[in-house]
Short mmCIF file of C-alpha atoms in Angstrom, two decimals:
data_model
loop_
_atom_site.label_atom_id
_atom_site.label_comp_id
_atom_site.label_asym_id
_atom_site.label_seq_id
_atom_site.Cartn_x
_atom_site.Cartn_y
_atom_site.Cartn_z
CA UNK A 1 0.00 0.00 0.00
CA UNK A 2 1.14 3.53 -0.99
CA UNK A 3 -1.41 5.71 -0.24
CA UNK A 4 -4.78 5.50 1.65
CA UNK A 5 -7.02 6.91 -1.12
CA UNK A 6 -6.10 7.61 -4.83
CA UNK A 7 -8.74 9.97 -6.42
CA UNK A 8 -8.80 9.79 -10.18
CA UNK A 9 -9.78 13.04 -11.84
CA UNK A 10 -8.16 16.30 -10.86
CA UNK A 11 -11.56 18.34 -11.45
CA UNK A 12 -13.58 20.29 -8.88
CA UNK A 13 -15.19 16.90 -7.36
CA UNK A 14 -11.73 15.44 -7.32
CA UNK A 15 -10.25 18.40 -5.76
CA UNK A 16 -12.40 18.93 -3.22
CA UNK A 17 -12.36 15.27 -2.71
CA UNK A 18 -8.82 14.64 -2.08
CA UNK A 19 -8.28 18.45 -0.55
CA UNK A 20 -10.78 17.07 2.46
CA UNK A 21 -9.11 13.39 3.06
CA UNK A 22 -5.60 14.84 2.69
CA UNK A 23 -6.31 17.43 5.67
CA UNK A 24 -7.79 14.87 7.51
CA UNK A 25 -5.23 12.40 7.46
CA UNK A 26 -5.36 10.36 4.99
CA UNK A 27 -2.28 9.73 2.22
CA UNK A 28 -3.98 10.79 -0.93
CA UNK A 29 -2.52 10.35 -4.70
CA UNK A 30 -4.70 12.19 -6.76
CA UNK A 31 -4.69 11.56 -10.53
CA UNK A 32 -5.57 12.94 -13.90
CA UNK A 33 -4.50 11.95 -17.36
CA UNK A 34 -4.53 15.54 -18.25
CA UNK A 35 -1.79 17.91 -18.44
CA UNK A 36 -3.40 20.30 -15.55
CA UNK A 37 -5.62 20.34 -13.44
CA UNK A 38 -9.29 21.70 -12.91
CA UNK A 39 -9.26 21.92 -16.78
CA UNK A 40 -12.97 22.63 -17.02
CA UNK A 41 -13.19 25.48 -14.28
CA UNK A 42 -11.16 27.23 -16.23
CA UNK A 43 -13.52 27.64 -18.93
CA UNK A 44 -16.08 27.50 -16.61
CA UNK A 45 -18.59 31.31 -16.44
CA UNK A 46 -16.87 32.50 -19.30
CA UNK A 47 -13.38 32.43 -17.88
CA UNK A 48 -14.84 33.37 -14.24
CA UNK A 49 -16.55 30.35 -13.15
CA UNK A 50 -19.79 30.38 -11.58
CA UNK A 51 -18.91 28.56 -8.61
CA UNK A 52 -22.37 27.85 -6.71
CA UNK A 53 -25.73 29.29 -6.33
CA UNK A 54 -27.16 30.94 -3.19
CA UNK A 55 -30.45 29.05 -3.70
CA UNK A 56 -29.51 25.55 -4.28
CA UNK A 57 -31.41 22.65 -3.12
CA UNK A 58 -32.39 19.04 -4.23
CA UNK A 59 -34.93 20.83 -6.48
CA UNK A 60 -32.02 22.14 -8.76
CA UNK A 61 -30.98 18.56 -9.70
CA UNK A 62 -31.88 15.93 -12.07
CA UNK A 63 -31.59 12.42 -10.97
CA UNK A 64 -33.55 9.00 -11.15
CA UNK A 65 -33.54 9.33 -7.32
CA UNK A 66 -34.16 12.79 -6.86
CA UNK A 67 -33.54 12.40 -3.12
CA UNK A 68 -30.35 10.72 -3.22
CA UNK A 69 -28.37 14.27 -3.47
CA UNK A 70 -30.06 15.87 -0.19
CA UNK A 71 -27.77 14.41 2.33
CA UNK A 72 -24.40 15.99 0.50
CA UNK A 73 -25.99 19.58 0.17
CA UNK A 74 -27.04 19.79 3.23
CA UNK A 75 -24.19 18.56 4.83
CA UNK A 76 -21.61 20.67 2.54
CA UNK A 77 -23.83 24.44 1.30
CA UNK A 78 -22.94 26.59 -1.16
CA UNK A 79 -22.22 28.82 2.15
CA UNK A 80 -19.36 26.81 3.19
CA UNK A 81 -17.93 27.34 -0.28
CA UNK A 82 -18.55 31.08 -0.13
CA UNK A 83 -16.64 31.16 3.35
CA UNK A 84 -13.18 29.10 1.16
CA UNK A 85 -13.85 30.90 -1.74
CA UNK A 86 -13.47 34.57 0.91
CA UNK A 87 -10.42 32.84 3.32
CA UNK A 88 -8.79 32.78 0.48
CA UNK A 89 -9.07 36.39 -0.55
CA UNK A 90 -10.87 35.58 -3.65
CA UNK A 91 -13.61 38.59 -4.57
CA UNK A 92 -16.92 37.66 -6.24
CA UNK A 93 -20.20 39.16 -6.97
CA UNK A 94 -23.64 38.02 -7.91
CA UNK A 95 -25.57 37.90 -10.91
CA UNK A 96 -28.88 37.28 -11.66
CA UNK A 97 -30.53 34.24 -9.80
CA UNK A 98 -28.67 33.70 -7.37
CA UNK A 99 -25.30 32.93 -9.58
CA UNK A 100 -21.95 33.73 -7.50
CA UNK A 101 -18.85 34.56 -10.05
CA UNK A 102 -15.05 35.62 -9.65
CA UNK A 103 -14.78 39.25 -9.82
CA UNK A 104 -10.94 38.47 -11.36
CA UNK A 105 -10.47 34.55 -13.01
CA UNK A 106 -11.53 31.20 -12.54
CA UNK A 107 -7.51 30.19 -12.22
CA UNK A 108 -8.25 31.81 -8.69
CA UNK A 109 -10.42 28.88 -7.73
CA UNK A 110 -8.09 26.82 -9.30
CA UNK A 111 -5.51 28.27 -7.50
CA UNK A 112 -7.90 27.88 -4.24
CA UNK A 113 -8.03 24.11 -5.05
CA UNK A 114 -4.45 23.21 -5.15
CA UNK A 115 -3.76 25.31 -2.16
CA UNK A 116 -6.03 23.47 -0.18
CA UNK A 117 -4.65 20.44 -1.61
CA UNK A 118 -1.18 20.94 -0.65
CA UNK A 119 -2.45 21.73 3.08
CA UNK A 120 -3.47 18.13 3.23
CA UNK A 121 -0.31 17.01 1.80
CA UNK A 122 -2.00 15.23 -1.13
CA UNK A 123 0.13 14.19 -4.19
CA UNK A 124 -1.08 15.09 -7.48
CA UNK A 125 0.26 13.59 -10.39
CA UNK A 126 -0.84 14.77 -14.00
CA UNK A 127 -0.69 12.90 -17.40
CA UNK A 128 -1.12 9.32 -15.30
CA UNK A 129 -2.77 6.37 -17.27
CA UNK A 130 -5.56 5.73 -15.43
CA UNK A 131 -7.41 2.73 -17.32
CA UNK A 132 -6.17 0.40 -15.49
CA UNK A 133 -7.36 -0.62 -12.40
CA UNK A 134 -6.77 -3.41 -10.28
CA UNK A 135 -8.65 -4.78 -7.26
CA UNK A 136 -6.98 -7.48 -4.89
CA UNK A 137 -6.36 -8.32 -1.38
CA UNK A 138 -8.11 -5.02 -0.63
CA UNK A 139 -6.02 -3.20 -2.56
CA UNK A 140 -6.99 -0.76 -5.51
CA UNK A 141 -4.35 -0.51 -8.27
CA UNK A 142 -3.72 2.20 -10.61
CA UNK A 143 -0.65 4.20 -12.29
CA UNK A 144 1.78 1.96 -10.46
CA UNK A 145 0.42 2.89 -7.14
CA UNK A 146 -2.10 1.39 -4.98
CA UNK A 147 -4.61 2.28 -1.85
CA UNK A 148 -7.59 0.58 -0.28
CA UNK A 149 -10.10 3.47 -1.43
CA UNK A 150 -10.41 4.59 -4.48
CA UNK A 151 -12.59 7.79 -5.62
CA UNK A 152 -14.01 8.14 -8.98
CA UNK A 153 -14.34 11.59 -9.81
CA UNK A 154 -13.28 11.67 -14.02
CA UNK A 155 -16.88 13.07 -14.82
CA UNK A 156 -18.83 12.66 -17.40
CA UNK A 157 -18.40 12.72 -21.41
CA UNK A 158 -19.37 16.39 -21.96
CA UNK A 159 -16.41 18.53 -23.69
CA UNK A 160 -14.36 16.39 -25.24
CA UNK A 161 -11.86 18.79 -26.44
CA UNK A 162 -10.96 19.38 -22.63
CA UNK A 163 -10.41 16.33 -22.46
CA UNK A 164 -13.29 14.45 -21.07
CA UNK A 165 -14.34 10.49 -21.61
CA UNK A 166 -16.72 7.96 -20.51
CA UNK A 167 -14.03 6.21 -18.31
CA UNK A 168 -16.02 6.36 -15.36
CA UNK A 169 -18.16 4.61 -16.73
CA UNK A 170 -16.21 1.78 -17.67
CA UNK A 171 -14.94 1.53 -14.19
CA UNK A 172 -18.45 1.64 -12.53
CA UNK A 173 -19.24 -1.49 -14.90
CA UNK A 174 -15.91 -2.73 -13.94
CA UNK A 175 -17.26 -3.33 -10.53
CA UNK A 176 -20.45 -4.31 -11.21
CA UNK A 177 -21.97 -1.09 -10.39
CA UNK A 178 -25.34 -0.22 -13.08
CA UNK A 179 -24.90 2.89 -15.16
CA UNK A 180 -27.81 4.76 -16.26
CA UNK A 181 -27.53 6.10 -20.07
CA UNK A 182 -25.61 8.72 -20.14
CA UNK A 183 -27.16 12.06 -22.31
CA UNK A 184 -25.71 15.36 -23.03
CA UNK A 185 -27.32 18.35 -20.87
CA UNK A 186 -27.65 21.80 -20.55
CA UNK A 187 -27.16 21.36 -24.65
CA UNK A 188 -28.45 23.49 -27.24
CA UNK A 189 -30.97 21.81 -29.27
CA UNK A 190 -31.11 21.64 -33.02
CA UNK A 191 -34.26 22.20 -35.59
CA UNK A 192 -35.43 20.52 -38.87
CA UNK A 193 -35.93 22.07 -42.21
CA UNK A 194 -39.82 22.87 -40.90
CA UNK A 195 -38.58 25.78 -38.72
CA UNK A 196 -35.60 27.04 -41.27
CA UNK A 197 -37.21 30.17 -40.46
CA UNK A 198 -36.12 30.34 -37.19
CA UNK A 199 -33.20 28.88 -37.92
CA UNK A 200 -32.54 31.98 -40.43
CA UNK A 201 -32.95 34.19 -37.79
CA UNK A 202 -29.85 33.33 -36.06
CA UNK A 203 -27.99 35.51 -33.74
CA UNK A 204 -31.42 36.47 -32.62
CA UNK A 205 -32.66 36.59 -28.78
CA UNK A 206 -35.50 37.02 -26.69
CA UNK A 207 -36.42 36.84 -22.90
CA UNK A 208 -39.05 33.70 -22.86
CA UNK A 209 -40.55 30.50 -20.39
CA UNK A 210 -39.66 27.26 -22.17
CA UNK A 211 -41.00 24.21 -21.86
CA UNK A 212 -40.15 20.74 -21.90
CA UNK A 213 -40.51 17.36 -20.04
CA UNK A 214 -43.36 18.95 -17.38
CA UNK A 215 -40.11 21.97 -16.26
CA UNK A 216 -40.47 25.30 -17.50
CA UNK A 217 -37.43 28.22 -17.37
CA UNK A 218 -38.28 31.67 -17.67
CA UNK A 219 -34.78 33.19 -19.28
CA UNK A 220 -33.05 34.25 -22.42
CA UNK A 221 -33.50 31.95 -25.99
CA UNK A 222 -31.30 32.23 -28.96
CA UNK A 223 -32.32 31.59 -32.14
CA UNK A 224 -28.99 29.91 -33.92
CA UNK A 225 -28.48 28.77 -37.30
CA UNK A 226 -28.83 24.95 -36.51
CA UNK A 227 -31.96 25.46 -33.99
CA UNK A 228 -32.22 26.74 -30.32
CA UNK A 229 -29.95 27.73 -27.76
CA UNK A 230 -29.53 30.07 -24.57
CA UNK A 231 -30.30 29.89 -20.96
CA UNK A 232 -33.81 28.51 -21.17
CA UNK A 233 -32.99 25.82 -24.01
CA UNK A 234 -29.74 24.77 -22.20
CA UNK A 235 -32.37 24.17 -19.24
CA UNK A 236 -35.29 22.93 -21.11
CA UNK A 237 -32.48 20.37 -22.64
CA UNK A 238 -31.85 18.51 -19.55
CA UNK A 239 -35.48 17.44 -19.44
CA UNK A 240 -36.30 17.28 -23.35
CA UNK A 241 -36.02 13.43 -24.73
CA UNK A 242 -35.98 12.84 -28.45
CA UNK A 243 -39.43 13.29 -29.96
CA UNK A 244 -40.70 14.99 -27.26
CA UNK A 245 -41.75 18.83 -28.04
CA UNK A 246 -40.21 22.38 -26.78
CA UNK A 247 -42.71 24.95 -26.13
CA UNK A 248 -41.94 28.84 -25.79
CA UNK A 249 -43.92 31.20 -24.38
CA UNK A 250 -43.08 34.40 -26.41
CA UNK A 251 -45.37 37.19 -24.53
CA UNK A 252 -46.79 36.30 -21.35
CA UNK A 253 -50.07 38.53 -21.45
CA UNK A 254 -50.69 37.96 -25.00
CA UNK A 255 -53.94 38.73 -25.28
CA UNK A 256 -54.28 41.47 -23.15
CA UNK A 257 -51.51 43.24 -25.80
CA UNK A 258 -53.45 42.44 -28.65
CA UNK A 259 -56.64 43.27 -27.28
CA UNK A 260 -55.13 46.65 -26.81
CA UNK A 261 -53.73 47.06 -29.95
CA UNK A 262 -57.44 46.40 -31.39
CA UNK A 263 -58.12 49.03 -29.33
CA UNK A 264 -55.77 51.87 -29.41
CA UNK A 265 -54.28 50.96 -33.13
CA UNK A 266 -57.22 49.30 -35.31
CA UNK A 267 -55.06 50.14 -38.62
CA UNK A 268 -52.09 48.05 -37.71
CA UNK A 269 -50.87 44.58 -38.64
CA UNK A 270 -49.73 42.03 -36.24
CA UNK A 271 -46.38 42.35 -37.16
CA UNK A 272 -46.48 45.50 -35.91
CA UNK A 273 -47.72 44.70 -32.81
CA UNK A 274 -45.26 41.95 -32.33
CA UNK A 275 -42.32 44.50 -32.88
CA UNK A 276 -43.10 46.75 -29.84
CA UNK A 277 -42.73 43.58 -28.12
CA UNK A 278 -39.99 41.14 -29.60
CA UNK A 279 -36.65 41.31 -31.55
CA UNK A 280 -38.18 42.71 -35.17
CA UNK A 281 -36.97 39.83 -36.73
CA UNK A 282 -38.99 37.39 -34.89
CA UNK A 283 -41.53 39.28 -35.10
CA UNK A 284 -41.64 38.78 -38.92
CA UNK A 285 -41.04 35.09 -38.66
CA UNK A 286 -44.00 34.86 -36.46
CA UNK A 287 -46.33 37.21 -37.83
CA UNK A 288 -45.64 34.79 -41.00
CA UNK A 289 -46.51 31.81 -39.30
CA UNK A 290 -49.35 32.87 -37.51
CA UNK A 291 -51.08 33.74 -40.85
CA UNK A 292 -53.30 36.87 -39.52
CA UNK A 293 -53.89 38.82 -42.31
CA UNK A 294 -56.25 41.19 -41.00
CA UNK A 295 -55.93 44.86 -39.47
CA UNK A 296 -56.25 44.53 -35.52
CA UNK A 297 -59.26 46.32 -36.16
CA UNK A 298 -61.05 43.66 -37.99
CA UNK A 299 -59.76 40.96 -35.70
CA UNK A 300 -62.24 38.58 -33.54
CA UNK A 301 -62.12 37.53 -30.23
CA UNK A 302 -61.46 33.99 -31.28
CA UNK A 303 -58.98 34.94 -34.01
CA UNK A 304 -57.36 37.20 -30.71
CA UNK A 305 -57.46 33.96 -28.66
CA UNK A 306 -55.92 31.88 -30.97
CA UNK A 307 -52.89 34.02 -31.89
CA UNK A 308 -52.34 34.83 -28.19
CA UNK A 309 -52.41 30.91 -27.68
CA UNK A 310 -49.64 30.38 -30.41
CA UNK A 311 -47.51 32.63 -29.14
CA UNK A 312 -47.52 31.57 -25.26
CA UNK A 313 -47.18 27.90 -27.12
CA UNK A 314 -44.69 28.21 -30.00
CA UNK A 315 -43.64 24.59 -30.34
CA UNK A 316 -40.93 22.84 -31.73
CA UNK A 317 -40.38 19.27 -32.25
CA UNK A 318 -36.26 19.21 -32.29
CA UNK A 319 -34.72 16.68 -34.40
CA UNK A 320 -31.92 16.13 -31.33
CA UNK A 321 -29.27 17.84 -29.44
CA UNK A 322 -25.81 19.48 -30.38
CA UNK A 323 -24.56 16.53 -29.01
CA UNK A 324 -21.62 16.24 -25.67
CA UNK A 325 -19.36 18.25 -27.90
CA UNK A 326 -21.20 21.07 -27.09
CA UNK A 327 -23.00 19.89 -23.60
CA UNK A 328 -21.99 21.62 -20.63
CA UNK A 329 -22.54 18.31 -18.53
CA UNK A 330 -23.72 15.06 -18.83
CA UNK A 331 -27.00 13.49 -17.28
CA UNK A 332 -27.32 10.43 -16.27
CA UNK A 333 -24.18 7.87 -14.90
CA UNK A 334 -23.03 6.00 -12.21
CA UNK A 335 -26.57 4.74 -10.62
CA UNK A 336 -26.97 6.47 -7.21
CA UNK A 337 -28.66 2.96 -6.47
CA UNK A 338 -25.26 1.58 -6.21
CA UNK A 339 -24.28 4.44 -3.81
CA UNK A 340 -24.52 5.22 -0.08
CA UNK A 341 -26.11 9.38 -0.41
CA UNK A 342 -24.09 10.03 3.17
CA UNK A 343 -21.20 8.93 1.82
CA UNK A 344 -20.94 8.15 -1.81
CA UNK A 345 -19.42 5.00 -1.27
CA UNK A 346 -20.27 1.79 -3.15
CA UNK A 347 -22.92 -0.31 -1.45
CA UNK A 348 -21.16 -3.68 -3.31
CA UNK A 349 -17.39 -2.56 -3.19
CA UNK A 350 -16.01 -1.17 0.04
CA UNK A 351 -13.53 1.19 -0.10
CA UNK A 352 -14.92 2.55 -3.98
CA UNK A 353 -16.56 5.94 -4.02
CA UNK A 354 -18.17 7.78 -6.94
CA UNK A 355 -18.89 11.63 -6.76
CA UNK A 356 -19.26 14.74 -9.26
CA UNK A 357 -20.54 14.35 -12.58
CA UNK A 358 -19.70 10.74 -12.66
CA UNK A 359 -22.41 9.86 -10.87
CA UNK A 360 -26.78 10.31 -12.02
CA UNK A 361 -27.45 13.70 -10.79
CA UNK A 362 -27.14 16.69 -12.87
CA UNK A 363 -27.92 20.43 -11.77
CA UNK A 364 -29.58 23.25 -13.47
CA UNK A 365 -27.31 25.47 -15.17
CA UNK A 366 -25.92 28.74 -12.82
CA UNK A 367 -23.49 27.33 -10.56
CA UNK A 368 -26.03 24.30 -8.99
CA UNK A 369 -23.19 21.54 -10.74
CA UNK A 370 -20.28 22.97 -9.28
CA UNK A 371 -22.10 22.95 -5.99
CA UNK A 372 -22.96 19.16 -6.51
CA UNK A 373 -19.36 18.46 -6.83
CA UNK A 374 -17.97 20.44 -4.10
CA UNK A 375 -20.72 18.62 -1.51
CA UNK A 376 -20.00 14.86 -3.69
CA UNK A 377 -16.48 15.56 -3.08
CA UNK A 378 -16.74 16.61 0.59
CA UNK A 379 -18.66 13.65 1.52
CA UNK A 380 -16.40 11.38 -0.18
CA UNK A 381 -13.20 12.88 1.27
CA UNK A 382 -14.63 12.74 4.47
CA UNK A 383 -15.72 9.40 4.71
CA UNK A 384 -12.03 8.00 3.18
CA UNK A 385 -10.51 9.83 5.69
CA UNK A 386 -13.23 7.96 8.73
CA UNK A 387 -12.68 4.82 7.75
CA UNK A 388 -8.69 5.14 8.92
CA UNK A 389 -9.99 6.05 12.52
CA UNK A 390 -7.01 9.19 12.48
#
């Protein structure tokens, strides 16, 4: 034995993971087969990673156990991240719901990381091969070094040009451990040749609720030239399966504007009407497809009703996703059937933990994923470090 723990994957769960065993006693080897570490953060909130959210709770996750993340948040909150993220100096500020950001660079948490990392004494060694696992004598094996607890914390498939694989995956199934399909999330969503007029409208944006798989997410769609992206499609994603519509709700009190515009303007088109409220040229592409070819003036109730009902309904039937290439994160994985929720570890292999984005539960976008793995993590490192009764 080597080490008491060897965490593989040097991203936030991984970090935080082997940052909490090493300062509580344990001998941790942390490894990545990447050239640095925290890769991902460093993209992360457009270079200034969006770190938690101030109102995170179970609700914020995906999962086919949707209670199975409870005991980690609670035990680990986005406020005992804030209180690291300030001992360490690091200044932030908040944006719209609840999203906390670096006022400077996400190489500050980073930074933060593999601070607290070297205050537990861990050892972190980049460009391992880490494919190779053996089990024995209660003993895991990896990279020429071996430990009786092992932490799985490589994530999920989503960004492969940072580096990121399914290997988690095959080392869940390794141990016997079910894996639930893994999907890409918080992934724009692309549009068939029956809405190229949307899709000609690209670059266009507009504040709207959208709809999919019984959630709804009142924020900011983008109209692109493949189909439909932004804050409330990257949302809407996570709970869209193929074949399934997207609905957007354009103008909330539809029919009270057009009613009005009867009213006030009875000479005006609906286009017009449309352009005091929406981008100008959505408002064409809609005006088009809603087929009203009257003057508000000369417009009925029911013809009032029904164009207020498209345009709180707009729906799309996409024709898939962008695909992980362009997923922030990945739903599904590592069943949380196979897992203890106190302590992440394996229910069928002692000493085997799974955390992060390797494992079925998947936040909203804003910060609720990085929360998930700095509370995975924490749980993980914490129990390693019990089980050596230092």
């Amino acid at each position: 034995m080597t080490h008491d723990l060897i965490v593989l994957g040097a991203g936030a769960a991984g970090l935080m993971a082997a940052a909490t065993a090493g300062q509580a006693g344990a001998r941790v080897l942390l490894l990545d087969h990447a050239d640095k570490a925290g890769k991902k953060i460093l993209i992360s909130g457009g270079g200034r990673c969006n770190f938690t959210n101030t109102g995170t709770e179970a609700e914020n996750f995906l999962s086919e156990n949707p209670h199975f993340s409870k005991s980690a948040l609670v035990r680990y909150t986005q406020w005992d991240f804030l209180a690291l993220v300030e001992r360490h100096g690091i200044a932030w500020h908040e944006k719209t719901l609840g999203q906390l950001f670096c006022d400077g660079s996400a190489r500050q948490i980073v930074a933060m990381l593999l601070d607290e990392c070297a205050a537990g004494g861990v050892e972190l060694r980049l460009r391992a091969k880490i494919d190779d696992i053996g089990h024995g004598d209660g003993l895991f094996r990896v990279a020429g070094a071996s430990a009786p607890q092992l932490i799985i914390a490589t994530g999920g498939p989503s960004i492969p040009k940072m580096g990121a694989t399914g290997i988690a995956y095959r080392i869940a199934e390794r141990f016997g451990l079910t894996v639930v399909t893994p999907r890409p999330a918080l992934v724009p969503l692309t549009l068939g040749e029956d809405a190229q007029a949307f899709r000609d409208i690209s670059g266009v944006s507009s504040h709207v609720t959208a709809s999919a798989g019984g959630a709804a997410f009142s924020e900011a769609a983008l109209f692109t030239h493949r189909g439909l992206s932004g804050p409330a499609i990257l949302q809407a994603s996570s709970y869209w399966t193929p074949g399934a519509p997207v609905m957007l709700n354009l103008l909330d009190n539809a029919e009270e504007v057009l009613r009005e515009a009867r009213r006030l303007s009875p000479r005006v088109h609906l286009r017009s009407v449309l352009s005091e409220h929406l981008p100008n040229r959505l408002a064409e592409v809609l005006a088009a497809r809603i087929g009203l070819q009257t003057e508000m003036g000369n417009t009925s109730d029911k013809e009032i009703a029904r164009v207020a009902g498209e345009l709180q309904a707009l729906t799309f039937h996409p024709t898939g996703t962008e695909g992980f290439a362009k997923a922030e994160v990945t739903a599904g994985g590592i069943s949380t059937d196979a897992l203890s929720s106190r302590t992440m570890e394996a229910k069928s292999v002692p000493g085997l933990y799974a955390i992060g984005e390797a494992v079925d539960v998947t936040g909203w976008l804003g910060g609720y994923n990085f929360q998930w793995a700095w509370a995975s993590g924490w749980a993980a490192g914490q129990a390693a470090a019990e089980k050596l009764g230092r």
